[in-house]
Coordinates of C-alpha atoms in Angstrom, one line a residue:
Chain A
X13 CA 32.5 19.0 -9.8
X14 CA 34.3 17.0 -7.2
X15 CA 31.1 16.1 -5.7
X16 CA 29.9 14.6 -8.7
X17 CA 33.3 12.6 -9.3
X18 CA 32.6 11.3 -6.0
X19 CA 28.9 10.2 -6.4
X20 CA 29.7 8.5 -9.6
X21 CA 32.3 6.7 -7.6
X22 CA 29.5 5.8 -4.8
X23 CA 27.4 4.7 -8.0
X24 CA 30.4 2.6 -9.7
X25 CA 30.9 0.8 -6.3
X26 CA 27.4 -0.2 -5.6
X27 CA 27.5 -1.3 -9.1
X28 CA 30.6 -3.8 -8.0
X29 CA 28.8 -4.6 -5.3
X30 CA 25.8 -5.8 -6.7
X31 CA 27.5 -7.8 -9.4
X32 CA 29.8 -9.6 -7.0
X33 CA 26.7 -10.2 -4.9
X34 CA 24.5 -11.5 -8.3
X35 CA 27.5 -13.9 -9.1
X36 CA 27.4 -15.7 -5.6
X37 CA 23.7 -16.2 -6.2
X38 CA 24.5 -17.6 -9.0
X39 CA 26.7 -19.5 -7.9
X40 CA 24.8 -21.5 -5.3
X41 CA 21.3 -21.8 -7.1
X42 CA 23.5 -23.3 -9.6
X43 CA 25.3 -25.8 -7.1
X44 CA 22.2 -26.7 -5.2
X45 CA 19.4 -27.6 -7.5
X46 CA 19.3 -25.3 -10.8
X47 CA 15.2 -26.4 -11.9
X48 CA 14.2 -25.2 -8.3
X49 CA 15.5 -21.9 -8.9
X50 CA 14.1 -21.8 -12.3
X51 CA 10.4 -22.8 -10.9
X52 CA 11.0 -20.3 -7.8
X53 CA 11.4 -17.2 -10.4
X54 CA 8.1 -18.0 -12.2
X55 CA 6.2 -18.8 -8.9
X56 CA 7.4 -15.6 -7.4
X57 CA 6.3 -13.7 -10.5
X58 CA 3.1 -15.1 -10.2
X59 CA 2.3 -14.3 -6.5
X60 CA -0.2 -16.9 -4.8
X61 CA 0.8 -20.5 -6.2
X62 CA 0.8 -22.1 -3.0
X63 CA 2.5 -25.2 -3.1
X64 CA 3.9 -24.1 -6.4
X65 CA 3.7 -26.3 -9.8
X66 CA 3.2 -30.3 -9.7
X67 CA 7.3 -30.8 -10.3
X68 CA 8.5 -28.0 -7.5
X69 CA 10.6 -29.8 -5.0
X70 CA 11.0 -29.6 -1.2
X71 CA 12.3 -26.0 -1.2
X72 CA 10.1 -23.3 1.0
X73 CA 8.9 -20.6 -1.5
X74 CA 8.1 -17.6 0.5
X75 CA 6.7 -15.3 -2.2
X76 CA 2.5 -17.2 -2.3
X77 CA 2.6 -16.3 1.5
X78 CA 3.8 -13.0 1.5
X79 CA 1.8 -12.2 -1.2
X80 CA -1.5 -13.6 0.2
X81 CA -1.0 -11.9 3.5
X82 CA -0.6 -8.0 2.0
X83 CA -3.5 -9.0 -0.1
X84 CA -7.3 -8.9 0.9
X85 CA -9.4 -11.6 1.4
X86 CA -13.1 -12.6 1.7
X87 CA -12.7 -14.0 5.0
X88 CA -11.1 -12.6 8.0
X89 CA -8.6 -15.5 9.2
X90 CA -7.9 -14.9 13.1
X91 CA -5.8 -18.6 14.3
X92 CA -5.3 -22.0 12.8
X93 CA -8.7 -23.0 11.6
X94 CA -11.0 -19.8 12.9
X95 CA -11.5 -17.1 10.4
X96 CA -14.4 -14.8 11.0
X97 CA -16.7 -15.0 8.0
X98 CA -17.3 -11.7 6.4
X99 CA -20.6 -10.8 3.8
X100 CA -19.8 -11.0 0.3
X101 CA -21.5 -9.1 -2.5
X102 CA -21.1 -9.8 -6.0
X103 CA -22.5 -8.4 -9.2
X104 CA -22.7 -10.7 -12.3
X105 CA -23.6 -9.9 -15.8
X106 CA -26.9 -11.3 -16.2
X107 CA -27.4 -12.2 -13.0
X108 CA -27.4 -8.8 -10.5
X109 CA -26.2 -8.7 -7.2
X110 CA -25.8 -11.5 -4.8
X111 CA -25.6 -11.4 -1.1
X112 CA -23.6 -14.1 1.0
X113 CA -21.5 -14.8 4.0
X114 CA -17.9 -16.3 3.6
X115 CA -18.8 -18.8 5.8
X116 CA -20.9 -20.9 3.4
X117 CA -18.0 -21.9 2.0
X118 CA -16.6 -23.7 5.0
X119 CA -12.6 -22.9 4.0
X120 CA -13.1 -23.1 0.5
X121 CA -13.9 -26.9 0.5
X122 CA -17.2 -26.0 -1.0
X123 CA -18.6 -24.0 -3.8
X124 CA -21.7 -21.8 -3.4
X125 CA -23.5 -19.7 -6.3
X126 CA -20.7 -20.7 -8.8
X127 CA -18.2 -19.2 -6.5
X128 CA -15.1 -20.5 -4.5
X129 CA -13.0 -19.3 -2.2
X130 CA -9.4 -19.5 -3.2
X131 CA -7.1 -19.1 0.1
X132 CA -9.5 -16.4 1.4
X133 CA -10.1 -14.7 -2.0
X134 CA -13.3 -15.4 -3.7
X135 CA -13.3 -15.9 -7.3
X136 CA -15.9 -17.4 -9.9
X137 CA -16.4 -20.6 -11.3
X138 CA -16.1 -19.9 -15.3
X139 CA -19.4 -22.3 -16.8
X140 CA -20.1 -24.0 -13.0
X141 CA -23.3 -26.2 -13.3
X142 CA -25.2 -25.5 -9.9
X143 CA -25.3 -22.6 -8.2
X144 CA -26.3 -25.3 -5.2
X145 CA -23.7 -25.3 -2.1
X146 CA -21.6 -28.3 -3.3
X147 CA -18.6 -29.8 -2.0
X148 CA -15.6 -30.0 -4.0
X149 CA -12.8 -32.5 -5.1
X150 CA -9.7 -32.6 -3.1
X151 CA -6.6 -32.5 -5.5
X152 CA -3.9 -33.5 -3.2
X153 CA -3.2 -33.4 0.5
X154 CA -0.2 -32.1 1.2
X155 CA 2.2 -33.5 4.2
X156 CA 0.7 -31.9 7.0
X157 CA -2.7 -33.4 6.2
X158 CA -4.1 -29.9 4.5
X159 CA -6.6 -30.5 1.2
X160 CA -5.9 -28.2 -1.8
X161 CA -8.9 -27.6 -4.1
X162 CA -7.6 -24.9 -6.3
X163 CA -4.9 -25.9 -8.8
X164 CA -2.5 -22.7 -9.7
X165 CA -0.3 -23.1 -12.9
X166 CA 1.3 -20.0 -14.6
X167 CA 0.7 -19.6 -18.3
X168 CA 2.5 -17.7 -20.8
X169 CA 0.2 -14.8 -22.6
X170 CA 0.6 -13.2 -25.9
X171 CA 2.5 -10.5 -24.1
X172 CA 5.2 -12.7 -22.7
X173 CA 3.9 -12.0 -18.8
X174 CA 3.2 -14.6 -16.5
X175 CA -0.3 -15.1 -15.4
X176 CA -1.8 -17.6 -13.6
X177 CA -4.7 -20.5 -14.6
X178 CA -6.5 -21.1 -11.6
X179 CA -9.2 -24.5 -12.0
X180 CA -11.2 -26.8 -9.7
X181 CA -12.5 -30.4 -10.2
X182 CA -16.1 -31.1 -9.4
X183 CA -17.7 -34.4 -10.7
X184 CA -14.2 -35.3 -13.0
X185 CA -14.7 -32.1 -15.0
X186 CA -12.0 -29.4 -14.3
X187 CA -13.1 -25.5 -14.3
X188 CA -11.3 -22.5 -14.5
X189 CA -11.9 -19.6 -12.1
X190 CA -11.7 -15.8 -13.1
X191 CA -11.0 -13.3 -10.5
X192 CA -13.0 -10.4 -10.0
X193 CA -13.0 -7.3 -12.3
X194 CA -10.7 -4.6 -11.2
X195 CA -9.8 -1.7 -13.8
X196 CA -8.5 -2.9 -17.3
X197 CA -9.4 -6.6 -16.8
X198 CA -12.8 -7.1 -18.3
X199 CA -13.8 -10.5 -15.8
X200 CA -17.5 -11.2 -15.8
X201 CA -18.3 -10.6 -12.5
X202 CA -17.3 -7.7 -9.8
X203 CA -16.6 -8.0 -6.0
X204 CA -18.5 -5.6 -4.0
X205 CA -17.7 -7.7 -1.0
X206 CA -17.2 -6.5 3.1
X207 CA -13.2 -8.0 2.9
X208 CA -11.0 -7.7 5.0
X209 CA -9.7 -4.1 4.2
X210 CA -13.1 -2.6 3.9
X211 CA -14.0 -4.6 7.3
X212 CA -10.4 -2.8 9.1
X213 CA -11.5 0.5 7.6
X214 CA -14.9 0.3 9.1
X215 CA -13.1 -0.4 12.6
X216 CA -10.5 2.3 12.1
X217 CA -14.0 5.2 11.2
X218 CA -15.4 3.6 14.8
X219 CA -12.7 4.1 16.5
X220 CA -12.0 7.8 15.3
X221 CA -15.4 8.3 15.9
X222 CA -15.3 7.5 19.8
X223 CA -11.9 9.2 19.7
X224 CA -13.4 12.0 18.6
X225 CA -17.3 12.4 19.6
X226 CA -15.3 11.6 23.5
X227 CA -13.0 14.4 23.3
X228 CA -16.0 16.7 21.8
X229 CA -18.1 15.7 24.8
X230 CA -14.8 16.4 27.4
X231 CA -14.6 19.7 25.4
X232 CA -18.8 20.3 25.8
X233 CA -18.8 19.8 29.2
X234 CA -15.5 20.9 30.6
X235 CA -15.1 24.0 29.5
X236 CA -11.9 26.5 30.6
X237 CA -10.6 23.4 32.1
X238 CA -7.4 21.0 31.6
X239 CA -7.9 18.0 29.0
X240 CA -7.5 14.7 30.8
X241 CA -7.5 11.2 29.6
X242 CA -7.7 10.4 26.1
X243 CA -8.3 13.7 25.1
X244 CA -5.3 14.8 26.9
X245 CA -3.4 12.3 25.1
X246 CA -4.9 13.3 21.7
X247 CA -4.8 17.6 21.8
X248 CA -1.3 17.5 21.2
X249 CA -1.2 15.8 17.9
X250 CA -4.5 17.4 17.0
X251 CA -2.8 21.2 17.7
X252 CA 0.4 19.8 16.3
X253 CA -1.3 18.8 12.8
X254 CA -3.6 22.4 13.3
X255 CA -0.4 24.8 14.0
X256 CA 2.1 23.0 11.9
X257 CA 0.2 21.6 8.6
X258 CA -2.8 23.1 8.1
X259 CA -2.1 26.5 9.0
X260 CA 1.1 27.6 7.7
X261 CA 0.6 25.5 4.5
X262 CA -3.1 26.6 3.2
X263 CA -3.2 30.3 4.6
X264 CA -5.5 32.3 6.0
X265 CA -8.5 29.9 4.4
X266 CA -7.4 27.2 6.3
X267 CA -10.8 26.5 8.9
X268 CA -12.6 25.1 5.5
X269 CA -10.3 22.4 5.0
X270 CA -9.4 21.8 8.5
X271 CA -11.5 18.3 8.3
X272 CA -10.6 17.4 5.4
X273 CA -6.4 17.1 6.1
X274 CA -7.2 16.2 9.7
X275 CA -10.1 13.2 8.4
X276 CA -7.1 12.1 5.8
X277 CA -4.2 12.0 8.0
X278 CA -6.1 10.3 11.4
X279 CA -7.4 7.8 9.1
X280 CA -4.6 7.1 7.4
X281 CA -2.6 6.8 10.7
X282 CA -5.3 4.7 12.3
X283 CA -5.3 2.1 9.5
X284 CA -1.4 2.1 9.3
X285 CA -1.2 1.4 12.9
X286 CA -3.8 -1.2 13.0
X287 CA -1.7 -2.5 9.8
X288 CA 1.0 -3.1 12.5
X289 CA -0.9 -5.6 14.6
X290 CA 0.1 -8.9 13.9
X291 CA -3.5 -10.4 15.2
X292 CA -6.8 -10.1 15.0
X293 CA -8.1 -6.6 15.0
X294 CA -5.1 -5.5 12.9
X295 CA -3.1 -7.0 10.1
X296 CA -5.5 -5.4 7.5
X297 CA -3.3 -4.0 4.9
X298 CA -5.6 -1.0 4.2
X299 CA -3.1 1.8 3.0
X300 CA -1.1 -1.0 1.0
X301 CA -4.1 -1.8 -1.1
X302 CA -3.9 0.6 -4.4
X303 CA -7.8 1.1 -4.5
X304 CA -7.7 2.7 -1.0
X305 CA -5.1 5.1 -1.9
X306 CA -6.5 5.8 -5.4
X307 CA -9.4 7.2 -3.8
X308 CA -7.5 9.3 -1.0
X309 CA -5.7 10.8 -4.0
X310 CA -8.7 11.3 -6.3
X311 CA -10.4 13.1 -3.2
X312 CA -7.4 15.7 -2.9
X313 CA -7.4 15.5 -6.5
X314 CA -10.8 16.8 -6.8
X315 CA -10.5 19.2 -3.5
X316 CA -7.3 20.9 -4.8
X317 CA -8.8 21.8 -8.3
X318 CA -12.6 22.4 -7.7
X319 CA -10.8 24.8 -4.8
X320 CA -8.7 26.4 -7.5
X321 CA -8.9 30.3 -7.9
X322 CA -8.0 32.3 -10.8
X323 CA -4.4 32.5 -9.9
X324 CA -4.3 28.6 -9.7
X325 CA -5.5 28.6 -13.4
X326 CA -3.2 31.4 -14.8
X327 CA -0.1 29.6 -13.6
X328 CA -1.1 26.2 -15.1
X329 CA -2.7 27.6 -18.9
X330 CA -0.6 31.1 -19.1
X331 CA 2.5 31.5 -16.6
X332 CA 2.7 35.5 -15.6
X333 CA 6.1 37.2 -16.3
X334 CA 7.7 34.9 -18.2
X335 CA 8.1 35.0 -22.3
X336 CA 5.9 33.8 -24.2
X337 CA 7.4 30.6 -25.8
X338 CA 8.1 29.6 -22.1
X339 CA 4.4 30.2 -21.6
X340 CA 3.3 27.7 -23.9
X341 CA 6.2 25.1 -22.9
X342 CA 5.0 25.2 -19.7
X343 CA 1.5 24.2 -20.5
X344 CA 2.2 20.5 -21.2
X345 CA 4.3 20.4 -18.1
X346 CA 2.0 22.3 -15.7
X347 CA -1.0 19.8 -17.1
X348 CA 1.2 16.6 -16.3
X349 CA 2.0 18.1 -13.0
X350 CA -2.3 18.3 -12.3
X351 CA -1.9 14.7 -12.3
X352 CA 1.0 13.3 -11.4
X353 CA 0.6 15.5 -8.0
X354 CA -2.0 13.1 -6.6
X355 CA -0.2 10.4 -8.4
X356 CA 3.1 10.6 -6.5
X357 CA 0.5 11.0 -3.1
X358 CA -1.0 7.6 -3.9
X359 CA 1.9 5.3 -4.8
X360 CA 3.7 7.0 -2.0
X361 CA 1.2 5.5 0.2
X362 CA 1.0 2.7 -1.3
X363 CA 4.6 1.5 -1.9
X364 CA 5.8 2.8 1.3
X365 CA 2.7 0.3 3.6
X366 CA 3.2 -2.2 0.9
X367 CA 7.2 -2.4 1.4
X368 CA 6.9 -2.7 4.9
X369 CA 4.6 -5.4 4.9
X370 CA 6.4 -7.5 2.7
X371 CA 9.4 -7.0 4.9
X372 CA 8.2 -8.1 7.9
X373 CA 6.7 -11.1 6.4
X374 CA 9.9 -12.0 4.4
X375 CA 12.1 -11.9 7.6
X376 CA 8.8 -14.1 9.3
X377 CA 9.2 -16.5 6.3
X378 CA 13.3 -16.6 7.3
X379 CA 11.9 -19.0 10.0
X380 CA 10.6 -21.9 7.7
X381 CA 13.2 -21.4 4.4
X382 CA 15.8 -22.1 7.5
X383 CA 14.0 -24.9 8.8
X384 CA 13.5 -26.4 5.2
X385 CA 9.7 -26.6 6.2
X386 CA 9.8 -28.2 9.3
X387 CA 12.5 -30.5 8.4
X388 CA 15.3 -28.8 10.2
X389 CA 14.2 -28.1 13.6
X390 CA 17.6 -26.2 14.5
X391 CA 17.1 -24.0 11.4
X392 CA 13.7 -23.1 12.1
X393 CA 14.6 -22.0 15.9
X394 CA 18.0 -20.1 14.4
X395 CA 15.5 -18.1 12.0
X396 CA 13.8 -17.5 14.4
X397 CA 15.8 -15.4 16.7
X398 CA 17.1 -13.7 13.5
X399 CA 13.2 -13.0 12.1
X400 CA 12.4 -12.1 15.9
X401 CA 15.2 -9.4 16.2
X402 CA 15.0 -8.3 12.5
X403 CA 11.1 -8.2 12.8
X404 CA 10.8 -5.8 16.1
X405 CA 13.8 -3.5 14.5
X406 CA 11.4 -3.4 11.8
X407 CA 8.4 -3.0 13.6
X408 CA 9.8 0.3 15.2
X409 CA 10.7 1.2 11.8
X410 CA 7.7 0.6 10.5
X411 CA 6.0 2.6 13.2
X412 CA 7.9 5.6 12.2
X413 CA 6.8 5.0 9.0
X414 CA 3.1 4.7 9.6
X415 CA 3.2 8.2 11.3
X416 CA 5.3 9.9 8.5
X417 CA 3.3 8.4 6.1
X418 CA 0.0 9.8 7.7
X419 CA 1.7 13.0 8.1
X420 CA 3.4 13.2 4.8
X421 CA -0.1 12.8 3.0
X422 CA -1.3 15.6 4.9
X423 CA 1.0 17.9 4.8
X424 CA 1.2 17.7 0.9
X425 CA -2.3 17.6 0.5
X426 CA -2.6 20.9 2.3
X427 CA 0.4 22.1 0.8
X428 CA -1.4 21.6 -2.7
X429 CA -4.5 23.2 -1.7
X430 CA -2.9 26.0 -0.2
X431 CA -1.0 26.8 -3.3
X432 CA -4.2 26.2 -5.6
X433 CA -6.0 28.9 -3.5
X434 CA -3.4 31.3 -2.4
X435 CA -4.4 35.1 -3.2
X436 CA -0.6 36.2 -4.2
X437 CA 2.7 34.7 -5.7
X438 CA 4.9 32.5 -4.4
X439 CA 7.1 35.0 -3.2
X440 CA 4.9 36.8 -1.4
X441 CA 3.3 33.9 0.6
X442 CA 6.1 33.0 2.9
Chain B
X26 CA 8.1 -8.3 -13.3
X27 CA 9.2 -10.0 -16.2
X28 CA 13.3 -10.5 -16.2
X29 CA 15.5 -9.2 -14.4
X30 CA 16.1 -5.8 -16.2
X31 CA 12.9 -4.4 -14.5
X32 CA 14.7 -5.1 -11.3
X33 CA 17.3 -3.5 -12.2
X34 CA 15.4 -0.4 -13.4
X35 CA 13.9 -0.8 -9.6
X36 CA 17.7 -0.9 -8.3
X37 CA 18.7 2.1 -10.4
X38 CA 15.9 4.5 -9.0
X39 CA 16.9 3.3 -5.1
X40 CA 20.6 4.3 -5.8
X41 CA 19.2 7.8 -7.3
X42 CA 16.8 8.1 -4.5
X43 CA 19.5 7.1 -2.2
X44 CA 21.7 10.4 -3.7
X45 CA 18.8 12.5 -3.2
X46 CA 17.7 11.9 0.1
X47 CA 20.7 11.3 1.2
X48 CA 22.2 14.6 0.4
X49 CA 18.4 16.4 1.8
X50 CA 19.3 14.6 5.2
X51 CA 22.6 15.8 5.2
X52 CA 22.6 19.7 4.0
X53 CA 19.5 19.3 6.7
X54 CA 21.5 18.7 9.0
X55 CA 24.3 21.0 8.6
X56 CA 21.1 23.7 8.2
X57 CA 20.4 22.4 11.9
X58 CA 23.9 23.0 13.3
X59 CA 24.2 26.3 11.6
X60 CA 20.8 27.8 12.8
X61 CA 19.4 25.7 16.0
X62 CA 16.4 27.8 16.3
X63 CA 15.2 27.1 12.7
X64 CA 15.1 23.0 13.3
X65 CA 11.2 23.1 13.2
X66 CA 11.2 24.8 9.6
X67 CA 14.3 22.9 8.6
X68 CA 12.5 19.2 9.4
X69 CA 8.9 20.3 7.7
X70 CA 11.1 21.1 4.7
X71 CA 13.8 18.5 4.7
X72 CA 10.1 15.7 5.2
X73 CA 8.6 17.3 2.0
X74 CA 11.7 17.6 -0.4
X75 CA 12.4 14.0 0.3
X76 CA 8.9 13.0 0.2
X77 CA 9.1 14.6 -3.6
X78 CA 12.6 12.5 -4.1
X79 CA 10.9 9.3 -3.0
X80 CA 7.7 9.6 -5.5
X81 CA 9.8 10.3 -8.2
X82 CA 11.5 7.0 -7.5
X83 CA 8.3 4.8 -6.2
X84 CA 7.0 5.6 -9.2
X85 CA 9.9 3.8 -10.9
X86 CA 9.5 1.4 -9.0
X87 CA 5.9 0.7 -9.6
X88 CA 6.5 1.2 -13.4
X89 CA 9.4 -1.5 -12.6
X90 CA 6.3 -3.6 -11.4
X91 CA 4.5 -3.5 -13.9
X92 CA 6.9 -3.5 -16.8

């Protein structure tokens, strides 16, 4: 009881808290230019208006940024003006599959097939007359002498959401651009592209796969001896994940799904890590992209319940030794728990990459909302010695994170196949 | 998110997961000092009942997102 009185305290006080802090907010948006902060909510709901609307004033709006960078993208961008071009593949209605490189758009100052490429992303020209490699109107340069092409405006639906009207101009006429389908959003066309994220994960499966075909070699050929090298460096987590995870959590079955949790939690902690590079090779945001994880999930999803044995059944559709109204109370709440298992496994994922992410790059963007975009040189260089010692805090962080994740994934996985093929009760198992 | 009030559903479910995991840590950790030779167990269990806590409250925060 007094433990509760106190936690309701806790609560109460982060409750002041967070008032107090709102009404300062408040307070200076309201001082310093109220139509700024009234644009800067509906860009930031939007995501990716860069350069926000027409009538958006000199203030730095980090949210397009940070948005496009934990997105994917058509193109691989490695420094200033080099990104590496990566194949698209698209499938229209009516008009099958097409197969392109990124690089015929040259930065997205051309359109090719009746597609663009909006800051890396490609997206289809809605009614485009040629499907020709044409070059496109500018709309406006901005200050440090970039073109824009795509025009971004945010438009109220039916629904009262935000979304946003992309459009281009080509030979005075203006047309709008529909992103590619994903679930729910019946678009015309669907992106079966090589982006960025599928590009990262293809790096991640080579590199496991010298990882792994080395150390099987060094096994092959060294038997009854003493790992060295990269194999000696890799046994450890590999008998950590075997004696910890797999084991104890699935049971005596466990050599069958061995792979599996050790495929799922190397390749998850491969692309987290490579997540964590700032350059090149890295950046991919593979475990913060919702498809990715969906598919981890489904994969458990489908392990855990074709796996299932009778016991696994009887505890979900009739519950042993308990009464019988409990029985059937159960069965909505055992059949919601089928799903929202692998559910909680993917947005865990998901959120967890995702949040990082955006951290990082919101302490990064500290560096130009001090420096008013480049207008405030001492700004800029205070933000960034905060960002830099925020940003390695939160790489270490983040590092943690990546591992846990990995782990976290794989140990539940395991822990739900164990209990969907475990011979006895509960009570018995341990 | 449209409004504010999603955020503040989003807010509400850190400050519960906050509770939760906070209190795991914790009784973890008092688990640790009472039985030193159990810390392997302990940290396996005290990483899976907060992993639980958290997807209870990510997924509040997703359904925040897209509120």
């Amino acid at each position: 009881m007094k433990g509760l009185a106190r936690q309701l305290l806790i609560l109460l006080l982060s409750f002041a808290t967070t008032v107090v802090l709102a009404q300062q907010e408040g307070d200076t948006s309201g001082h310093d230019q109220d139509p700024a902060g009234h644009v800067e909510t509906a860009d930031h709901q939007a995501g990716e208006a860069e350069a926000g609307t027409p009538h958006a004033p000199e203030k730095y709006n980090p949210s397009p940024a940070v948005m496009n960078h934990i997105g994917d993208a058509n193109e691989f961008h490695i420094w200033g003006p080099i990104a590496l071009p990566l194949p698209c593949i698209t499938y229209e209605d009516g008009q099958g599959l097409s197969f392109f490189s990124s690089s015929v758009f040259h930065h997205g100052t051309m359109a090719h097939n009746g597609f663009v490429l909006d800051h890396g992303v490609l997206r289809k020209v809605v009614g485009f007359p040629t499907r020709d490699a044409v070059e496109l109107e500018s709309l406006h340069t901005d200050d440090d002498g970039h073109a824009h092409y795509v025009h971004t405006e945010e438009v109220k639906t039916e629904s009262g959401k935000v979304a946003e009207h992309k459009t281009i101009q080509y030979q005075g006429q203006t047309y709008t651009l529909e992103s590619s389908s994903k679930i729910f959003s019946g678009t015309s066309w669907i992106d079966f592209s090589i982006t960025k994220n599928v590009f990262t994960m293809f790096m991640a499966t080579i590199l496991l796969f010298f990882i792994f075909f080395g150390m099987k070699r060094f096994y092959a050929n060294n038997e009854g001896k003493a790992p060295r090298g990269l194999t000696n460096f890799m046994e450890p987590f590999f008998e950590f994940m075997r004696d910890e995870v797999v084991k104890p959590s699935i049971g005596p079955k466990w050599e069958r799904y061995m792979g599996l949790i050790m495929s799922l939690f190397f390749f998850i902690l491969v692309c987290n890590l490579m997540g964590l590079i700032p350059f090149f090779p890295g950046s991919g945001n593979v475990m913060g992209n919702i498809s990715v994880t969906i598919v981890l999930a489904l994969i458990t999803f489908f392990v855990v319940n074709f796996s299932g044995n009778k016991h696994y059944w009887q505890h979900i559709f009739w519950m042993p030794n308990v009464p019988v109204p409990i029985k059937i109370l159960f069965i909505p709440i055992e059949l919601a728990g089928l799903f929202i298992k692998p559910f909680t496994l993917l947005i865990r994922l998901f959120a967890n990459i995702t949040a990082g992410h955006t951290i990082i790059l919101s302490l990064v963007s500290l560096i130009f909302i001090f420096g008013e975009v480049g207008q405030n040189v001492g700004g800029a260089s205070v933000g960034a010695v905060v960002a830099f010692i925020f940003v390695a805090f939160m790489n270490l962080l983040e590092l943690l994170v990546a591992v846990l994740q990995a782990f976290i994934f794989a140990l539940l996985s395991a822990l739900y196949i164990g209990a969907a093929i475990e011979d006895h009760h509960h009570e018995e198992a341990h | 998110m449209t409004g504010t009030l999603a955020a503040v559903g989003a807010g509400l479910a850190v400050i519960g997961a906050g509770i939760g995991i906070g209190q795991i840590g914790g009784k973890a950790m008092e688990a640790i000092a009472r039985q030193p030779e159990a810390v392997g167990d302990i940290r396996t269990n005290m990483l899976i009942a907060a992993a639980l806590v958290e997807g209870a409250a990510l997924a509040t925060i997703v359904l925040a997102f897209f509120a």
